[in-house]
PDB file of C-alpha atoms in Angstrom:
ATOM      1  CA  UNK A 196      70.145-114.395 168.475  1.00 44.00           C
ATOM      2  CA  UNK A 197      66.832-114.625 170.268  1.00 45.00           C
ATOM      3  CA  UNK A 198      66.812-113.873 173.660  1.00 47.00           C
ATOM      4  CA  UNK A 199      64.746-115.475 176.458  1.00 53.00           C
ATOM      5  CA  UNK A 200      62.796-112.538 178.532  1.00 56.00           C
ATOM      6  CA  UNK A 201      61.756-113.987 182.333  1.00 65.00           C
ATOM      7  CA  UNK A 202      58.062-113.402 182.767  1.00 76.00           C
ATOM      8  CA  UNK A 203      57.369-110.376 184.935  1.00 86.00           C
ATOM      9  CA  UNK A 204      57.092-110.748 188.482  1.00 94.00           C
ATOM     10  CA  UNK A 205      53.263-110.508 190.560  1.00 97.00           C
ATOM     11  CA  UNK A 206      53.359-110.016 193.992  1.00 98.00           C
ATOM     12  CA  UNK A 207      50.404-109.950 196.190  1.00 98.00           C
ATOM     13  CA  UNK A 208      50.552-107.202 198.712  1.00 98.00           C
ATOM     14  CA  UNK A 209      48.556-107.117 202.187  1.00 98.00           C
ATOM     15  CA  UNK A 210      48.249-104.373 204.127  1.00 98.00           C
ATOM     16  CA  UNK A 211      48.648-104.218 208.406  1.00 97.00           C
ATOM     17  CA  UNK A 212      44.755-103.314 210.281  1.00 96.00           C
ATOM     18  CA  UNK A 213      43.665 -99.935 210.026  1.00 94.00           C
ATOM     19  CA  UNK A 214      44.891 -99.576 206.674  1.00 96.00           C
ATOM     20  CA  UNK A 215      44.206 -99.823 203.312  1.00 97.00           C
ATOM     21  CA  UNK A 216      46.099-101.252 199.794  1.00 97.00           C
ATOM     22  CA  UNK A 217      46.346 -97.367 199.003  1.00 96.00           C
ATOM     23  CA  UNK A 218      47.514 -96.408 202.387  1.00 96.00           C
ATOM     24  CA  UNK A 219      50.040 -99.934 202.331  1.00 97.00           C
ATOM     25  CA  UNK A 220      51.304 -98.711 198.604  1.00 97.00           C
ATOM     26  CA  UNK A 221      52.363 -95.212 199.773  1.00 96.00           C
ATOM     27  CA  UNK A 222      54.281 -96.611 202.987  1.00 95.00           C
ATOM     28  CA  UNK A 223      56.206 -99.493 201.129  1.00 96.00           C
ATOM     29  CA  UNK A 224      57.251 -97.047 197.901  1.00 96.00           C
ATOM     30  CA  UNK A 225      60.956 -97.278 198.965  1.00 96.00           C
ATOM     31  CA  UNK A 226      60.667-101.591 199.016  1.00 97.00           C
ATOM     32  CA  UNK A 227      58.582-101.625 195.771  1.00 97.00           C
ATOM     33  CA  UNK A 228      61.271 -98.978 194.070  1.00 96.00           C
ATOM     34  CA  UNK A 229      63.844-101.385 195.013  1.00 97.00           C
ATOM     35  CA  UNK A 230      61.949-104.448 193.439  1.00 97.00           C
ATOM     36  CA  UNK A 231      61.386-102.624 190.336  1.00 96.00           C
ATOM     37  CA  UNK A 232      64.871-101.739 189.851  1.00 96.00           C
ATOM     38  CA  UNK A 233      66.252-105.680 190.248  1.00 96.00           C
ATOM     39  CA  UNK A 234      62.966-107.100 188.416  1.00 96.00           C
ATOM     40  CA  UNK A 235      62.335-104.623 185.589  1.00 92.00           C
ATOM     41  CA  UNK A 236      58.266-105.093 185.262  1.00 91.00           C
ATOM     42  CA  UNK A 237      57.490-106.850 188.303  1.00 96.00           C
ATOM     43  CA  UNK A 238      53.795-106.357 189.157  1.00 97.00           C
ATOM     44  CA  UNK A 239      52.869-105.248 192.621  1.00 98.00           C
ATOM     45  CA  UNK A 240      48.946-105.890 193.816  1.00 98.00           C
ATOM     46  CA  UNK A 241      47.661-104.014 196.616  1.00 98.00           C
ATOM     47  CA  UNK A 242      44.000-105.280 197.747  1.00 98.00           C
ATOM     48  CA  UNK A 243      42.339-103.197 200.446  1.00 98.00           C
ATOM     49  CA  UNK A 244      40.968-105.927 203.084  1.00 98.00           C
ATOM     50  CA  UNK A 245      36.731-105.971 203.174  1.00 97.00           C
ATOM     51  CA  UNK A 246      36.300-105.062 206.611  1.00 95.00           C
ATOM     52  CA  UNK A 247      36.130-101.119 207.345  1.00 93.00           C
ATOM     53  CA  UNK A 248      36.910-100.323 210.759  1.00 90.00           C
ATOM     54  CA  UNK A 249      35.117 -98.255 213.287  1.00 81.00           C
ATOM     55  CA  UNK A 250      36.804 -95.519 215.227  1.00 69.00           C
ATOM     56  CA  UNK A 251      36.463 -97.396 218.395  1.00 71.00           C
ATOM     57  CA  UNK A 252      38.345 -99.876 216.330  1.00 70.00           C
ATOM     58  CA  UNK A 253      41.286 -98.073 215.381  1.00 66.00           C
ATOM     59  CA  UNK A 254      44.161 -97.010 217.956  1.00 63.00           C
ATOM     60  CA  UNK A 255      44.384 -93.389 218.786  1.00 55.00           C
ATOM     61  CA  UNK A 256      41.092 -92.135 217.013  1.00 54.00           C
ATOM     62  CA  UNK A 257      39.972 -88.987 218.086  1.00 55.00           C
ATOM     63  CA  UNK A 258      36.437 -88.442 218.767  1.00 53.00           C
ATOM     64  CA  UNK A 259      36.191 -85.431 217.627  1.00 50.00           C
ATOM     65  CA  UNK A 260      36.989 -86.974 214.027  1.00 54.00           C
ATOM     66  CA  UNK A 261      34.051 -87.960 211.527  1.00 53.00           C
ATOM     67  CA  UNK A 262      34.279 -91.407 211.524  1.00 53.00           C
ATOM     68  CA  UNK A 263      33.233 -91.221 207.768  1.00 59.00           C
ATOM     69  CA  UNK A 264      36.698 -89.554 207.371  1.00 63.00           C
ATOM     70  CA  UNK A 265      38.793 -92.741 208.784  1.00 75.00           C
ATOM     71  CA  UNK A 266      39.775 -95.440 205.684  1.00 84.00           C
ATOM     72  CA  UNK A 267      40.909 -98.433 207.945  1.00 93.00           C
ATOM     73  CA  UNK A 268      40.327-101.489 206.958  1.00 96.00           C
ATOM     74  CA  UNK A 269      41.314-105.208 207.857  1.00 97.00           C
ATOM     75  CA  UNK A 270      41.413-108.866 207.185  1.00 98.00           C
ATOM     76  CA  UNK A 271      39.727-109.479 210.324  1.00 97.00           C
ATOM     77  CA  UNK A 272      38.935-108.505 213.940  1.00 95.00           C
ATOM     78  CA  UNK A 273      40.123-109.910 216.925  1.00 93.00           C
ATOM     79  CA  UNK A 274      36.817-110.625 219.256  1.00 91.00           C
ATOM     80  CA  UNK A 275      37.252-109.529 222.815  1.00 85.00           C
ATOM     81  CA  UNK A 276      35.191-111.898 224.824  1.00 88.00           C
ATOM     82  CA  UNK A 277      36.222-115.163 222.728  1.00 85.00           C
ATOM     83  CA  UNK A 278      38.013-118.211 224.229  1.00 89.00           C
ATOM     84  CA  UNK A 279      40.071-119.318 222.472  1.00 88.00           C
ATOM     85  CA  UNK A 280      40.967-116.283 220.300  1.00 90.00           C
ATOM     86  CA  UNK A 281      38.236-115.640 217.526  1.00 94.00           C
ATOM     87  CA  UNK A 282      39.186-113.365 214.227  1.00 96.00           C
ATOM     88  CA  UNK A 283      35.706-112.134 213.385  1.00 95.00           C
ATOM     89  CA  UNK A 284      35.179-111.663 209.776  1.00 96.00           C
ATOM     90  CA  UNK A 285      37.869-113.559 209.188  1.00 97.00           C
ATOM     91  CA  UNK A 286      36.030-115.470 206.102  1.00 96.00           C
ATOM     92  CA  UNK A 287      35.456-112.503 204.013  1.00 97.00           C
ATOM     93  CA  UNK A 288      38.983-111.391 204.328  1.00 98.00           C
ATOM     94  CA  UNK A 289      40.333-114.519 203.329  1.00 98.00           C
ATOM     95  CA  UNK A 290      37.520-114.689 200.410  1.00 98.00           C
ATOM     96  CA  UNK A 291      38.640-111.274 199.724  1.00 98.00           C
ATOM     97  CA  UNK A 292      42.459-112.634 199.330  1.00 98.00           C
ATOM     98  CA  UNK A 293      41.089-115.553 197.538  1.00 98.00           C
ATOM     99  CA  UNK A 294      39.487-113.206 195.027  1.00 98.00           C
ATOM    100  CA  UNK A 295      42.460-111.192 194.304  1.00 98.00           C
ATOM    101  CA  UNK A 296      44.258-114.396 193.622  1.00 98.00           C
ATOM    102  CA  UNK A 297      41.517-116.017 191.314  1.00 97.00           C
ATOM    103  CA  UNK A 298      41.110-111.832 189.326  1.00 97.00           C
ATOM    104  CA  UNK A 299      45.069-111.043 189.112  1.00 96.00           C
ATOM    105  CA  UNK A 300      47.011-114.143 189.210  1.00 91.00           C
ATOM    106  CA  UNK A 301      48.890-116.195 189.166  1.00 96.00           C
ATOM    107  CA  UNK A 302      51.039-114.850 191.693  1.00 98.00           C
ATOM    108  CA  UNK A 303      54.972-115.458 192.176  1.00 98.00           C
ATOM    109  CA  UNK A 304      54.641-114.765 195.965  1.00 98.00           C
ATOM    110  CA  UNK A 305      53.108-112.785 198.889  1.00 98.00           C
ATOM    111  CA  UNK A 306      54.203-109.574 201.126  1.00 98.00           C
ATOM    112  CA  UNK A 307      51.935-108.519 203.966  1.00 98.00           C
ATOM    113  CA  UNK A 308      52.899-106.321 206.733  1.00 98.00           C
ATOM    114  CA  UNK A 309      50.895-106.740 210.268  1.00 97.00           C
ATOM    115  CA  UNK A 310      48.001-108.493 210.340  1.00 98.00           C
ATOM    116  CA  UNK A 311      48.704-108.803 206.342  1.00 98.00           C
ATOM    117  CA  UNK A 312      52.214-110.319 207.399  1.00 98.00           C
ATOM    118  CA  UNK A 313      49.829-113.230 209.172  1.00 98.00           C
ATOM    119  CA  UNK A 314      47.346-112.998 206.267  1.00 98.00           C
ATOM    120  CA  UNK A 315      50.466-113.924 203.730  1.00 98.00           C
ATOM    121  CA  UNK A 316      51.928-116.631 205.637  1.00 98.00           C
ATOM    122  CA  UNK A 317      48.414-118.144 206.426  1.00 98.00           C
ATOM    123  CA  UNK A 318      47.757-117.835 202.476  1.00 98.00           C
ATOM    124  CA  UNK A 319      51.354-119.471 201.974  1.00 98.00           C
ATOM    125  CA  UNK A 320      50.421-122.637 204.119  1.00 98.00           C
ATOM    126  CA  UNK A 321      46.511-122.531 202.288  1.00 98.00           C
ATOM    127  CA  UNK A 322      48.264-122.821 198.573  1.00 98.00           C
ATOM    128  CA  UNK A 323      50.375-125.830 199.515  1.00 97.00           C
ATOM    129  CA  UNK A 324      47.620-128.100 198.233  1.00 92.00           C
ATOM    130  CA  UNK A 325      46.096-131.188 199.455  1.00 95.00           C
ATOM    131  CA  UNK A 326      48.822-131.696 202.373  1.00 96.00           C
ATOM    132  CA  UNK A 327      47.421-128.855 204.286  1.00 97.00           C
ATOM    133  CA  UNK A 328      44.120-129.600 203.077  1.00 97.00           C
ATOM    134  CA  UNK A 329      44.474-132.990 205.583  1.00 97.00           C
ATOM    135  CA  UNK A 330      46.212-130.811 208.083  1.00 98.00           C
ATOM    136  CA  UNK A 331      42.810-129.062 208.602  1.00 98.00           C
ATOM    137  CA  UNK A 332      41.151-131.996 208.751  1.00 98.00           C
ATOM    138  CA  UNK A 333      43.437-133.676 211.409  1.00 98.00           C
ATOM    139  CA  UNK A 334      42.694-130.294 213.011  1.00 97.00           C
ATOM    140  CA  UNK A 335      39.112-130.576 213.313  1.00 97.00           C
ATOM    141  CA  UNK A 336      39.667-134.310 214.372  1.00 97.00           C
ATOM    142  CA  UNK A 337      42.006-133.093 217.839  1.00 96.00           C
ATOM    143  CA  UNK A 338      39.692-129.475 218.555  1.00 96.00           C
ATOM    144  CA  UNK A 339      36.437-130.447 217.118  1.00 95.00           C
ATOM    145  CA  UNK A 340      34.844-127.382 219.242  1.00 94.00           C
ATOM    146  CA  UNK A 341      37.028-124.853 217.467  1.00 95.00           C
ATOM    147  CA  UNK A 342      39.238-125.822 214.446  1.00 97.00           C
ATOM    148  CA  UNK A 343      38.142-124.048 212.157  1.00 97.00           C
ATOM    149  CA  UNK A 344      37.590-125.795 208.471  1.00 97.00           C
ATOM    150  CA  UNK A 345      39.675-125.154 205.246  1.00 98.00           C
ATOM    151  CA  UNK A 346      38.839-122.129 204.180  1.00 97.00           C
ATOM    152  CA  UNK A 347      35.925-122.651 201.642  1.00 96.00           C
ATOM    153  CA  UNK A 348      37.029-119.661 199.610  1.00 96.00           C
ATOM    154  CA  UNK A 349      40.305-121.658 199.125  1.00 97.00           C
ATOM    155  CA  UNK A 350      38.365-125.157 197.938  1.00 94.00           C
ATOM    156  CA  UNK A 351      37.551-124.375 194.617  1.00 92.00           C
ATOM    157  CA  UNK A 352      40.987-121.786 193.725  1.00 96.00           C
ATOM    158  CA  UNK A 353      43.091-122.633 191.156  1.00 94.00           C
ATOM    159  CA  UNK A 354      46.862-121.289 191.848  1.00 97.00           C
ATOM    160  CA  UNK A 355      49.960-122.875 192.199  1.00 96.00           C
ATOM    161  CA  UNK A 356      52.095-122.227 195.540  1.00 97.00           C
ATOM    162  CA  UNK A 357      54.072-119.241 195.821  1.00 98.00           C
ATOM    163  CA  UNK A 358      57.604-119.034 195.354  1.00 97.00           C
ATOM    164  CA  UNK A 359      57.546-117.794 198.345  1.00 98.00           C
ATOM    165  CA  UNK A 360      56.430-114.939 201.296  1.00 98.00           C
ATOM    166  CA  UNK A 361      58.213-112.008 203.151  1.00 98.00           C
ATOM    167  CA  UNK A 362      56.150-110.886 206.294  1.00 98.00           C
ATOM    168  CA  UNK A 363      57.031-107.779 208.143  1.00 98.00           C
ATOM    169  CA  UNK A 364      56.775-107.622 211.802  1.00 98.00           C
ATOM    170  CA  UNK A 365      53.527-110.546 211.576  1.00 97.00           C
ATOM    171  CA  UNK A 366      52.586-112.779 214.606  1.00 98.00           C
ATOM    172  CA  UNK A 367      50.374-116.606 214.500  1.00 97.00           C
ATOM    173  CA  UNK A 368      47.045-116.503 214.904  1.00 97.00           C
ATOM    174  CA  UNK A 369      46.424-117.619 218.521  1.00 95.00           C
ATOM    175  CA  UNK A 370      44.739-120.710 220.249  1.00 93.00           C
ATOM    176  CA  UNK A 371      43.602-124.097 218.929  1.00 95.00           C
ATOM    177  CA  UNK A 372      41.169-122.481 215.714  1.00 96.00           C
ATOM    178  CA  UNK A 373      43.738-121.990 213.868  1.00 98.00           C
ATOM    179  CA  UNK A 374      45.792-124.731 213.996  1.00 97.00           C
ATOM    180  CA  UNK A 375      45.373-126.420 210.618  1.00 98.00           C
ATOM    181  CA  UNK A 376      47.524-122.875 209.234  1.00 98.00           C
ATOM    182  CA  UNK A 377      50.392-124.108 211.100  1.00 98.00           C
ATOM    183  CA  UNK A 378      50.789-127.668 211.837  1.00 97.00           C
ATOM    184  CA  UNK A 379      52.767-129.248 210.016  1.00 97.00           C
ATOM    185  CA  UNK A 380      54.423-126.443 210.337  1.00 97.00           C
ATOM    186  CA  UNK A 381      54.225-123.956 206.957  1.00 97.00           C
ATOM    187  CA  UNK A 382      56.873-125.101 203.972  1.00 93.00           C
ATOM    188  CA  UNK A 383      57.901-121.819 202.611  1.00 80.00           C
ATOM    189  CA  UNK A 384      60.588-120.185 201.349  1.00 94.00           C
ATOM    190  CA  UNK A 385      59.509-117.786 203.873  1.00 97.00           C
ATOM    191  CA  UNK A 386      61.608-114.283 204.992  1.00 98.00           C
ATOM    192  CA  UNK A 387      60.716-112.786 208.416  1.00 98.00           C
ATOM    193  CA  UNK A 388      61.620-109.384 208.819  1.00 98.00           C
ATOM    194  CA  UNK A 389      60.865-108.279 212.665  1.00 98.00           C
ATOM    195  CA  UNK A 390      61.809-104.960 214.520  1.00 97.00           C
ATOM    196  CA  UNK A 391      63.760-105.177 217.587  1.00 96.00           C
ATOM    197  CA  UNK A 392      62.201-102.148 219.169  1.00 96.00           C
ATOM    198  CA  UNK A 393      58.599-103.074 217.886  1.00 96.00           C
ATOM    199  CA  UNK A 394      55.566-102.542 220.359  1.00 94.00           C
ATOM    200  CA  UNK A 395      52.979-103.235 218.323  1.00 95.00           C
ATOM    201  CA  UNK A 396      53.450-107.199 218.132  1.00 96.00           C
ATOM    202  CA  UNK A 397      54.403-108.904 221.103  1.00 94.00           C
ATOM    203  CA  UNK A 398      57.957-110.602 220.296  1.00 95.00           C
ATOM    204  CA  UNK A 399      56.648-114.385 221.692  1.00 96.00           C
ATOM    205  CA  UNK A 400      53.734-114.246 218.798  1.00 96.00           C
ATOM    206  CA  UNK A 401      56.136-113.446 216.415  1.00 97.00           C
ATOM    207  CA  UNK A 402      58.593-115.822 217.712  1.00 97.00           C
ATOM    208  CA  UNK A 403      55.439-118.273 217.284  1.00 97.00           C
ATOM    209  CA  UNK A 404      54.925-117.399 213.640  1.00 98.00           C
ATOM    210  CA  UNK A 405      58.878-118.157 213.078  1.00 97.00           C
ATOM    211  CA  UNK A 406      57.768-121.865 214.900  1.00 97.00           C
ATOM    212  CA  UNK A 407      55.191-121.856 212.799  1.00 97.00           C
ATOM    213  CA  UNK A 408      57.276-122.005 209.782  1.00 97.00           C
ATOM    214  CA  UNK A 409      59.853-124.746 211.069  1.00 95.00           C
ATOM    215  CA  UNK A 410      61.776-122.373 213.238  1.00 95.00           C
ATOM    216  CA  UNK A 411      65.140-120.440 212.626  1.00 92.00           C
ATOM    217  CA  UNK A 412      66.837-123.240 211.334  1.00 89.00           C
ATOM    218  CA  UNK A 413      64.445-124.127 208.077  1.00 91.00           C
ATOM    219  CA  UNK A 414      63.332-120.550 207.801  1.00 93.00           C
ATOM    220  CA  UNK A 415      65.013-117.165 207.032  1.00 95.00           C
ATOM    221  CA  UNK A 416      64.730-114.478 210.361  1.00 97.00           C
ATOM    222  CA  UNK A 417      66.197-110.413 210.115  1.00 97.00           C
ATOM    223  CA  UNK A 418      66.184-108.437 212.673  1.00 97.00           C
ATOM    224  CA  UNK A 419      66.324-104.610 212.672  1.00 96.00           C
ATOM    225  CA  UNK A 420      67.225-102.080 215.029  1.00 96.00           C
ATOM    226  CA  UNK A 421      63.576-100.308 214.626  1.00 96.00           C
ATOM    227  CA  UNK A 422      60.109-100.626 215.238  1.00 96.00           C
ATOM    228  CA  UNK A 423      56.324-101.473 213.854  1.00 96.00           C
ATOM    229  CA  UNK A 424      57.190-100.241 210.462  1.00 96.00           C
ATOM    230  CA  UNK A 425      58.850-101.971 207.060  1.00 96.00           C
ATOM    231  CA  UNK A 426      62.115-100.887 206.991  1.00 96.00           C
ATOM    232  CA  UNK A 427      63.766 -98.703 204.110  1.00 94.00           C
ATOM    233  CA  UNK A 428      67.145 -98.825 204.324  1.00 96.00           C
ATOM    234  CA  UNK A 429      69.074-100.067 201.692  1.00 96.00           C
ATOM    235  CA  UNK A 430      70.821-103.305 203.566  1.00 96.00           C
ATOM    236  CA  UNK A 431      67.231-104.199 204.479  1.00 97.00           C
ATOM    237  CA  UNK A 432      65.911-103.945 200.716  1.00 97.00           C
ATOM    238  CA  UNK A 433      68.867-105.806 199.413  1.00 97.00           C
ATOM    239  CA  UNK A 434      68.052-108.774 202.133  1.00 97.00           C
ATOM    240  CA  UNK A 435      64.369-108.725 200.256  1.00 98.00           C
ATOM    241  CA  UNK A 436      65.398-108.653 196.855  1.00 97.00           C
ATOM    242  CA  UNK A 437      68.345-111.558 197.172  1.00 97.00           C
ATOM    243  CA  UNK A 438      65.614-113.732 198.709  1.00 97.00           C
ATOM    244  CA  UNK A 439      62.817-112.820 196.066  1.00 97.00           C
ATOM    245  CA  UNK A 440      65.933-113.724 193.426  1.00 96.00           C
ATOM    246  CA  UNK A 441      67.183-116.906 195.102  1.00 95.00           C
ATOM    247  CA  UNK A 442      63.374-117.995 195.418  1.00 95.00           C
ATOM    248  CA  UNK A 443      62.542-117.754 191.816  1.00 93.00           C
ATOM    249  CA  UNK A 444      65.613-117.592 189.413  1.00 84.00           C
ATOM    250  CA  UNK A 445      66.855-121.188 188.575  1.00 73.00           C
ATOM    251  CA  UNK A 446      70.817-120.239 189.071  1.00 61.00           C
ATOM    252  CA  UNK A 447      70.950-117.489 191.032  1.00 43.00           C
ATOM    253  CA  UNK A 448      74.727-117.846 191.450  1.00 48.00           C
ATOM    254  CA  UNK A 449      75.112-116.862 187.821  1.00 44.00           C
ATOM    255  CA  UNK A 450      72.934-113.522 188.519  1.00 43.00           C
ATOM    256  CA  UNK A 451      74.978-112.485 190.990  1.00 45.00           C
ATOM    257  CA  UNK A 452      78.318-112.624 188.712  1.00 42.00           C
ATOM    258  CA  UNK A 453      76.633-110.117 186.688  1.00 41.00           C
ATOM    259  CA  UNK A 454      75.925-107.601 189.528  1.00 43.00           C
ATOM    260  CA  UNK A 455      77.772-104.457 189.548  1.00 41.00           C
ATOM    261  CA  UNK A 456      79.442-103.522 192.768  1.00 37.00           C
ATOM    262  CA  UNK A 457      77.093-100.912 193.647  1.00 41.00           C
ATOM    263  CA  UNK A 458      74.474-103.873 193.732  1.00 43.00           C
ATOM    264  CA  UNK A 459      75.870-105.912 196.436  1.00 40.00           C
ATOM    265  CA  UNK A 460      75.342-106.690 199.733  1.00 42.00           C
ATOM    266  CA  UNK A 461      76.175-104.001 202.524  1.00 37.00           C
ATOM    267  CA  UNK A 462      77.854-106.538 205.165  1.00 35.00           C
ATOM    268  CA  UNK A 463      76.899-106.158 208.587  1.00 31.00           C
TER     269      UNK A 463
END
């Protein structure tokens, strides 16, 4: 009998500012562990965003550090004199993104934590084709001052849209630039995992993301009793994996008849 082997899992992976795919691979080991174990061969891609920080950049630098010791990177930089909100360099990241897709896809979906939880759903909404395409466009037509355009690193890309994003603890890009990301709102599947006790991210911006994404009731929200980090406990895992699964496998009911014991759900 011949038996019919799922292609392997790729999931792009963007890292939070000051950090780095290296730095983002060593702090997500007990997630990507997890996904290995329920998706024998999935493929996890960890770009490092084009932007390196400098130490007056990066929260709680020391100055008596060599700044040519710090590895932080981002996606972007927020400016601190623009009105509305301006993410400087913000082209290059998402050409950066763009490339990663273009080099190592196709992808099955997206995880970004931070400003790479903002950068995933933002990449979600750019892959949904020529629908958001006219949402920039409308955009530009109600804020021609600031909307920004499609991204032109996105124009020419050939990749289907994801199966679907998880972003830890990510917020919406402020003010009327940004816009086109998120109205109509952003189709999804997408999983929001936010910490309860995080101050990092302001809960209202990433209340705005969940908006953003057709609010609570089209769109998948987990709270956790912990801060700016992604968290490793198992229960949390599990939550990521069943939504990766019921994303992407055709009948996921049937998977889970197959599931040991020790593989389900912790309630709670």
């Amino acid at each position: 009998m011949t038996t019919n082997h799922p292609a392997p899992l790729k999931i792009l992976m963007l890292h939070g500012y000051t950090q780095s795919g290296s730095l983002f691979y060593a702090k997500s080991r007990s997630l990507e562990k997890r996904l290995q174990k329920a998706f024998p061969n999935v493929q996890l891609i960890y770009p490092t965003g084009p932007m390196k920080l400098d130490p007056k950049d990066v929260p709680g630098f020391e100055s008596s550090e060599s700044s040519e010791d710090i590895e932080a990177y981002g996606w972007w930089r927020r400016s601190n004199t623009a009105e509305p909100p301006e993410y400087m360099g913000m082209d290059d990241g998402m050409r950066t993104i763009a490339n990663a897709l273009a080099e190592e896809g196709p992808f099955d979906g997206v995880i970004g934590f931070s400003q790479g939880a903002s950068a995933a759903v933002m990449v979600s909404s750019l892959l949904e084709g020529r629908s958001r395409k006219e949402a920039f466009e409308e955009a530009r037509k109600r804020y021609p001052e600031h909307a920004i355009p499609y991204p032109a690193a996105f124009e020419t890309l050939q990749h289907p849209s994801l199966k679907f994003c998880i972003e830890y603890c990510g917020f919406r890009a402020p003010g009327e630039r940004y816009v086109g990301y998120y109205e109509p709102p952003v189709k999804g599947p997408i999983l929001h995992v936010l910490g309860s006790l995080d101050s990092v991210v302001e809960e209202s911006r990433s209340r705005a993301l969940i908006e953003a994404c057709g609010g609570e009731e089209k769109t998948k929200v987990v709270w956790h009793p912990g801060g700016h980090f992604l968290p490793g406990a198992r229960q949390y895992l599990d939550i990521a994996v069943d939504f990766i699964r019921q994303s992407t496998e055709p009948n996921p009911a049937s998977e889970a008849k197959e599931q040991s014991v020790e593989e389900m759900d912790v309630p709670f």
